Amino acid sequence: MRLPMILLPLFLAAACSRGAAPEVDGDAAVTIEQRLGEDWRVDIALKLPTAALDLGPTIDGYRARHWRIETSGVRLATRGGRDYLEAGAARKFSRVDIRVEPAPVDLHKDYEPFIPLGDGAVIFYTGHVMPFRDAATRMQAKLTITAAEGAQVYAFGARAPMLEDWESPYDHPAFLYIGSAAPRESDTLVTIADATAPAWVSDEIATLAPAIGAALQNLFSRSLPTKPTILVAMGDLSEEGRLSYSGDALPGQYQMTLAGGAWRQSSPQALA
C-alpha cells in the first residue's frame, strides 16, 4: 500500500521514535523495568558512543550466568577480572538492551543484586547496572525505575510506581525497595520490614531504629542529606533454634536479613 505524500513525514517520525533512546543527562541513562515472573528489562543509554563499556568487577561470573544481551552486535566479555559490554569489528554503540534474571545468587564478597522478601517484594541493588568511567570512578548515571503493577519503588523518601531520572542523594549506588509495603518513618530514620516478618520483629525495628537514629544524630552533631533507611528481610526460617543475621551497608542505608527458626518468637537473645 502506498502512503499519500502528506502522510509520509508522519509515518517516518513515528517509525524513528519507536524504541528511541532516552535522553541522556550526564554520562548515561539506565532504565530498569520490573516484570513479574519474567526477566527484568535493563536499558543503558550513553551520551557518547563507545566500543567497550566497563561494568565493574565480574563478581564470580554473575552477569555471564544471569544476563542476556539483546542488542545485536554487542556482547558481554570479561578481562582482568572485570565485565565489559563490547562491540565487535571496531564498531561503537550508544545503547544496550539487556534481560536480567531476578535471581538471588548469594554473593559473599559483593552486594546481592536481588534480595527477595516474602510477599513478592524485592530489594534491588543498582550498582551492578551502573557503568564505570574508569576502574575507580563510576559514570554519572540517572536511573528510571518502573515497578510491576501494584508495587511502588521507594528510595530515600521518594515513593511512586516509577521513579524517573533518579539519583542517590549520596552520589553512590543504592538499594531500592520495590513492593507494596509502606515505609515507617520517624524523625531520624525510615524502616521497611519484610511483610512476612513476625509482628514482634517489625514492631521492635520500628521502635529501636528511631532511638538509634536519634542517638547517632546527637553523637555526631551533624545533619544528613536525607533520612537513612533500614531494610529488613526474612531469610530461611526452616532450621529450628537457629538465630543468625547478615547484612550490607551503603551510604544512608542498611540492609539486614534474619535467618533461622528462632526468629519466630521473641527472646532475650533475639532482642539483643
PDB file of N, CA, C and O in Angstrom, residues 114-119 121-123 177 192-198 201 205 230-237 244-247 254-260 263:
ATOM      1  N   PHE A 114      19.593  -8.967  43.920  1.00  0.00           N
ATOM      2  CA  PHE A 114      18.177  -9.069  44.260  1.00  0.00           C
ATOM      3  C   PHE A 114      18.037  -9.772  45.613  1.00  0.00           C
ATOM      4  O   PHE A 114      18.544 -10.872  45.787  1.00  0.00           O
ATOM      5  N   ILE A 115      17.348  -9.129  46.542  1.00  0.00           N
ATOM      6  CA  ILE A 115      17.041  -9.753  47.831  1.00  0.00           C
ATOM      7  C   ILE A 115      15.529  -9.893  47.911  1.00  0.00           C
ATOM      8  O   ILE A 115      14.814  -8.891  48.041  1.00  0.00           O
ATOM      9  N   PRO A 116      14.991 -11.115  47.790  1.00  0.00           N
ATOM     10  CA  PRO A 116      13.538 -11.282  47.788  1.00  0.00           C
ATOM     11  C   PRO A 116      12.956 -11.150  49.187  1.00  0.00           C
ATOM     12  O   PRO A 116      13.578 -11.537  50.176  1.00  0.00           O
ATOM     13  N   LEU A 117      11.760 -10.586  49.264  1.00  0.00           N
ATOM     14  CA  LEU A 117      11.004 -10.519  50.503  1.00  0.00           C
ATOM     15  C   LEU A 117       9.769 -11.407  50.356  1.00  0.00           C
ATOM     16  O   LEU A 117       9.323 -11.689  49.246  1.00  0.00           O
ATOM     17  N   GLY A 118       9.213 -11.830  51.482  1.00  0.00           N
ATOM     18  CA  GLY A 118       8.211 -12.885  51.472  1.00  0.00           C
ATOM     19  C   GLY A 118       6.928 -12.597  50.741  1.00  0.00           C
ATOM     20  O   GLY A 118       6.222 -13.514  50.345  1.00  0.00           O
ATOM     21  N   ASP A 119       6.568 -11.331  50.526  1.00  0.00           N
ATOM     22  CA  ASP A 119       5.306 -11.009  49.873  1.00  0.00           C
ATOM     23  C   ASP A 119       5.473 -10.689  48.399  1.00  0.00           C
ATOM     24  O   ASP A 119       4.587 -10.107  47.779  1.00  0.00           O
ATOM     25  N   ALA A 121       7.851  -8.732  47.237  1.00  0.00           N
ATOM     26  CA  ALA A 121       8.660  -7.520  47.112  1.00  0.00           C
ATOM     27  C   ALA A 121      10.127  -7.911  46.952  1.00  0.00           C
ATOM     28  O   ALA A 121      10.517  -9.068  47.141  1.00  0.00           O
ATOM     29  N   VAL A 122      10.951  -6.936  46.590  1.00  0.00           N
ATOM     30  CA  VAL A 122      12.360  -7.214  46.372  1.00  0.00           C
ATOM     31  C   VAL A 122      13.176  -5.971  46.727  1.00  0.00           C
ATOM     32  O   VAL A 122      12.703  -4.839  46.603  1.00  0.00           O
ATOM     33  N   ILE A 123      14.394  -6.200  47.210  1.00  0.00           N
ATOM     34  CA  ILE A 123      15.370  -5.135  47.393  1.00  0.00           C
ATOM     35  C   ILE A 123      16.375  -5.267  46.253  1.00  0.00           C
ATOM     36  O   ILE A 123      17.015  -6.310  46.091  1.00  0.00           O
ATOM     37  N   TYR A 177      13.815  -0.374  47.311  1.00  0.00           N
ATOM     38  CA  TYR A 177      12.750  -1.287  47.727  1.00  0.00           C
ATOM     39  C   TYR A 177      11.651  -1.216  46.673  1.00  0.00           C
ATOM     40  O   TYR A 177      11.182  -0.123  46.325  1.00  0.00           O
ATOM     41  N   ILE A 192      11.759  -0.340  56.640  1.00  0.00           N
ATOM     42  CA  ILE A 192      10.855  -1.184  55.868  1.00  0.00           C
ATOM     43  C   ILE A 192      11.178  -2.628  56.237  1.00  0.00           C
ATOM     44  O   ILE A 192      12.314  -3.085  56.047  1.00  0.00           O
ATOM     45  N   ALA A 193      10.200  -3.335  56.763  1.00  0.00           N
ATOM     46  CA  ALA A 193      10.393  -4.727  57.171  1.00  0.00           C
ATOM     47  C   ALA A 193       9.633  -5.651  56.229  1.00  0.00           C
ATOM     48  O   ALA A 193       8.571  -5.299  55.704  1.00  0.00           O
ATOM     49  N   ASP A 194      10.186  -6.819  56.013  1.00  0.00           N
ATOM     50  CA  ASP A 194       9.532  -7.872  55.239  1.00  0.00           C
ATOM     51  C   ASP A 194       8.111  -8.076  55.753  1.00  0.00           C
ATOM     52  O   ASP A 194       7.888  -8.181  56.969  1.00  0.00           O
ATOM     53  N   ALA A 195       7.146  -8.125  54.838  1.00  0.00           N
ATOM     54  CA  ALA A 195       5.745  -8.298  55.245  1.00  0.00           C
ATOM     55  C   ALA A 195       5.521  -9.616  55.963  1.00  0.00           C
ATOM     56  O   ALA A 195       4.540  -9.759  56.709  1.00  0.00           O
ATOM     57  N   THR A 196       6.407 -10.593  55.768  1.00  0.00           N
ATOM     58  CA  THR A 196       6.256 -11.889  56.419  1.00  0.00           C
ATOM     59  C   THR A 196       7.006 -11.961  57.750  1.00  0.00           C
ATOM     60  O   THR A 196       7.022 -13.010  58.391  1.00  0.00           O
ATOM     61  N   ALA A 197       7.630 -10.873  58.153  1.00  0.00           N
ATOM     62  CA  ALA A 197       8.352 -10.869  59.434  1.00  0.00           C
ATOM     63  C   ALA A 197       7.368 -11.032  60.581  1.00  0.00           C
ATOM     64  O   ALA A 197       6.255 -10.499  60.544  1.00  0.00           O
ATOM     65  N   PRO A 198       7.732 -11.770  61.641  1.00  0.00           N
ATOM     66  CA  PRO A 198       6.882 -11.835  62.827  1.00  0.00           C
ATOM     67  C   PRO A 198       6.585 -10.433  63.339  1.00  0.00           C
ATOM     68  O   PRO A 198       7.424  -9.531  63.227  1.00  0.00           O
ATOM     69  N   VAL A 201       9.139  -8.622  65.437  1.00  0.00           N
ATOM     70  CA  VAL A 201      10.320  -8.125  64.725  1.00  0.00           C
ATOM     71  C   VAL A 201      10.030  -6.757  64.114  1.00  0.00           C
ATOM     72  O   VAL A 201      10.798  -5.805  64.268  1.00  0.00           O
ATOM     73  N   ILE A 205      11.842  -3.283  65.385  1.00  0.00           N
ATOM     74  CA  ILE A 205      12.646  -2.476  64.460  1.00  0.00           C
ATOM     75  C   ILE A 205      12.111  -1.048  64.400  1.00  0.00           C
ATOM     76  O   ILE A 205      12.864  -0.075  64.444  1.00  0.00           O
ATOM     77  N   ILE A 230      16.574   1.674  56.957  1.00  0.00           N
ATOM     78  CA  ILE A 230      16.892   0.305  57.367  1.00  0.00           C
ATOM     79  C   ILE A 230      15.902  -0.642  56.695  1.00  0.00           C
ATOM     80  O   ILE A 230      14.682  -0.461  56.805  1.00  0.00           O
ATOM     81  N   LEU A 231      16.429  -1.641  55.976  1.00  0.00           N
ATOM     82  CA  LEU A 231      15.613  -2.606  55.237  1.00  0.00           C
ATOM     83  C   LEU A 231      15.838  -3.986  55.843  1.00  0.00           C
ATOM     84  O   LEU A 231      16.988  -4.441  55.938  1.00  0.00           O
ATOM     85  N   VAL A 232      14.765  -4.655  56.229  1.00  0.00           N
ATOM     86  CA  VAL A 232      14.888  -5.952  56.905  1.00  0.00           C
ATOM     87  C   VAL A 232      14.151  -7.031  56.117  1.00  0.00           C
ATOM     88  O   VAL A 232      12.956  -6.908  55.824  1.00  0.00           O
ATOM     89  N   ALA A 233      14.879  -8.078  55.748  1.00  0.00           N
ATOM     90  CA  ALA A 233      14.308  -9.214  55.026  1.00  0.00           C
ATOM     91  C   ALA A 233      14.354 -10.457  55.904  1.00  0.00           C
ATOM     92  O   ALA A 233      15.253 -10.608  56.734  1.00  0.00           O
ATOM     93  N   MET A 234      13.385 -11.335  55.723  1.00  0.00           N
ATOM     94  CA  MET A 234      13.390 -12.623  56.421  1.00  0.00           C
ATOM     95  C   MET A 234      13.968 -13.679  55.494  1.00  0.00           C
ATOM     96  O   MET A 234      13.522 -13.836  54.355  1.00  0.00           O
ATOM     97  N   GLY A 235      14.983 -14.373  55.974  1.00  0.00           N
ATOM     98  CA  GLY A 235      15.584 -15.445  55.198  1.00  0.00           C
ATOM     99  C   GLY A 235      14.923 -16.788  55.486  1.00  0.00           C
ATOM    100  O   GLY A 235      13.743 -16.860  55.844  1.00  0.00           O
ATOM    101  N   ASP A 236      15.679 -17.853  55.363  1.00  0.00           N
ATOM    102  CA  ASP A 236      15.176 -19.211  55.585  1.00  0.00           C
ATOM    103  C   ASP A 236      14.953 -19.432  57.083  1.00  0.00           C
ATOM    104  O   ASP A 236      15.890 -19.361  57.878  1.00  0.00           O
ATOM    105  N   LEU A 237      13.705 -19.723  57.463  1.00  0.00           N
ATOM    106  CA  LEU A 237      13.364 -19.948  58.873  1.00  0.00           C
ATOM    107  C   LEU A 237      13.181 -21.428  59.197  1.00  0.00           C
ATOM    108  O   LEU A 237      12.693 -21.770  60.273  1.00  0.00           O
ATOM    109  N   SER A 244      20.453 -16.268  63.275  1.00  0.00           N
ATOM    110  CA  SER A 244      21.574 -15.619  62.604  1.00  0.00           C
ATOM    111  C   SER A 244      21.086 -14.428  61.794  1.00  0.00           C
ATOM    112  O   SER A 244      19.904 -14.330  61.452  1.00  0.00           O
ATOM    113  N   TYR A 245      22.008 -13.535  61.528  1.00  0.00           N
ATOM    114  CA  TYR A 245      21.671 -12.389  60.689  1.00  0.00           C
ATOM    115  C   TYR A 245      22.881 -12.016  59.852  1.00  0.00           C
ATOM    116  O   TYR A 245      24.030 -12.298  60.201  1.00  0.00           O
ATOM    117  N   SER A 246      22.617 -11.389  58.714  1.00  0.00           N
ATOM    118  CA  SER A 246      23.673 -10.882  57.842  1.00  0.00           C
ATOM    119  C   SER A 246      23.167  -9.584  57.238  1.00  0.00           C
ATOM    120  O   SER A 246      21.968  -9.278  57.306  1.00  0.00           O
ATOM    121  N   GLY A 247      24.058  -8.826  56.658  1.00  0.00           N
ATOM    122  CA  GLY A 247      23.608  -7.563  56.101  1.00  0.00           C
ATOM    123  C   GLY A 247      24.672  -6.855  55.302  1.00  0.00           C
ATOM    124  O   GLY A 247      25.824  -7.293  55.226  1.00  0.00           O
ATOM    125  N   TYR A 254      21.019   0.585  55.386  1.00  0.00           N
ATOM    126  CA  TYR A 254      21.498  -0.670  55.957  1.00  0.00           C
ATOM    127  C   TYR A 254      20.462  -1.745  55.674  1.00  0.00           C
ATOM    128  O   TYR A 254      19.277  -1.555  55.936  1.00  0.00           O
ATOM    129  N   GLN A 255      20.916  -2.871  55.110  1.00  0.00           N
ATOM    130  CA  GLN A 255      20.024  -3.983  54.801  1.00  0.00           C
ATOM    131  C   GLN A 255      20.408  -5.159  55.679  1.00  0.00           C
ATOM    132  O   GLN A 255      21.575  -5.525  55.787  1.00  0.00           O
ATOM    133  N   MET A 256      19.402  -5.786  56.312  1.00  0.00           N
ATOM    134  CA  MET A 256      19.645  -6.896  57.230  1.00  0.00           C
ATOM    135  C   MET A 256      18.715  -8.052  56.874  1.00  0.00           C
ATOM    136  O   MET A 256      17.525  -7.848  56.605  1.00  0.00           O
ATOM    137  N   THR A 257      19.261  -9.269  56.849  1.00  0.00           N
ATOM    138  CA  THR A 257      18.470 -10.480  56.626  1.00  0.00           C
ATOM    139  C   THR A 257      18.542 -11.354  57.870  1.00  0.00           C
ATOM    140  O   THR A 257      19.639 -11.662  58.363  1.00  0.00           O
ATOM    141  N   LEU A 258      17.379 -11.740  58.386  1.00  0.00           N
ATOM    142  CA  LEU A 258      17.284 -12.586  59.575  1.00  0.00           C
ATOM    143  C   LEU A 258      16.962 -14.013  59.144  1.00  0.00           C
ATOM    144  O   LEU A 258      16.005 -14.229  58.401  1.00  0.00           O
ATOM    145  N   ALA A 259      17.736 -14.978  59.597  1.00  0.00           N
ATOM    146  CA  ALA A 259      17.542 -16.373  59.194  1.00  0.00           C
ATOM    147  C   ALA A 259      17.509 -17.275  60.420  1.00  0.00           C
ATOM    148  O   ALA A 259      18.194 -17.024  61.414  1.00  0.00           O
ATOM    149  N   GLY A 260      16.691 -18.336  60.334  1.00  0.00           N
ATOM    150  CA  GLY A 260      16.606 -19.314  61.412  1.00  0.00           C
ATOM    151  C   GLY A 260      15.270 -19.286  62.124  1.00  0.00           C
ATOM    152  O   GLY A 260      14.633 -18.242  62.270  1.00  0.00           O
ATOM    153  N   TRP A 263      13.837 -16.896  65.139  1.00  0.00           N
ATOM    154  CA  TRP A 263      13.290 -15.538  64.975  1.00  0.00           C
ATOM    155  C   TRP A 263      11.761 -15.507  65.085  1.00  0.00           C
ATOM    156  O   TRP A 263      11.178 -14.434  65.211  1.00  0.00           O
TER     157      TRP A 263
END
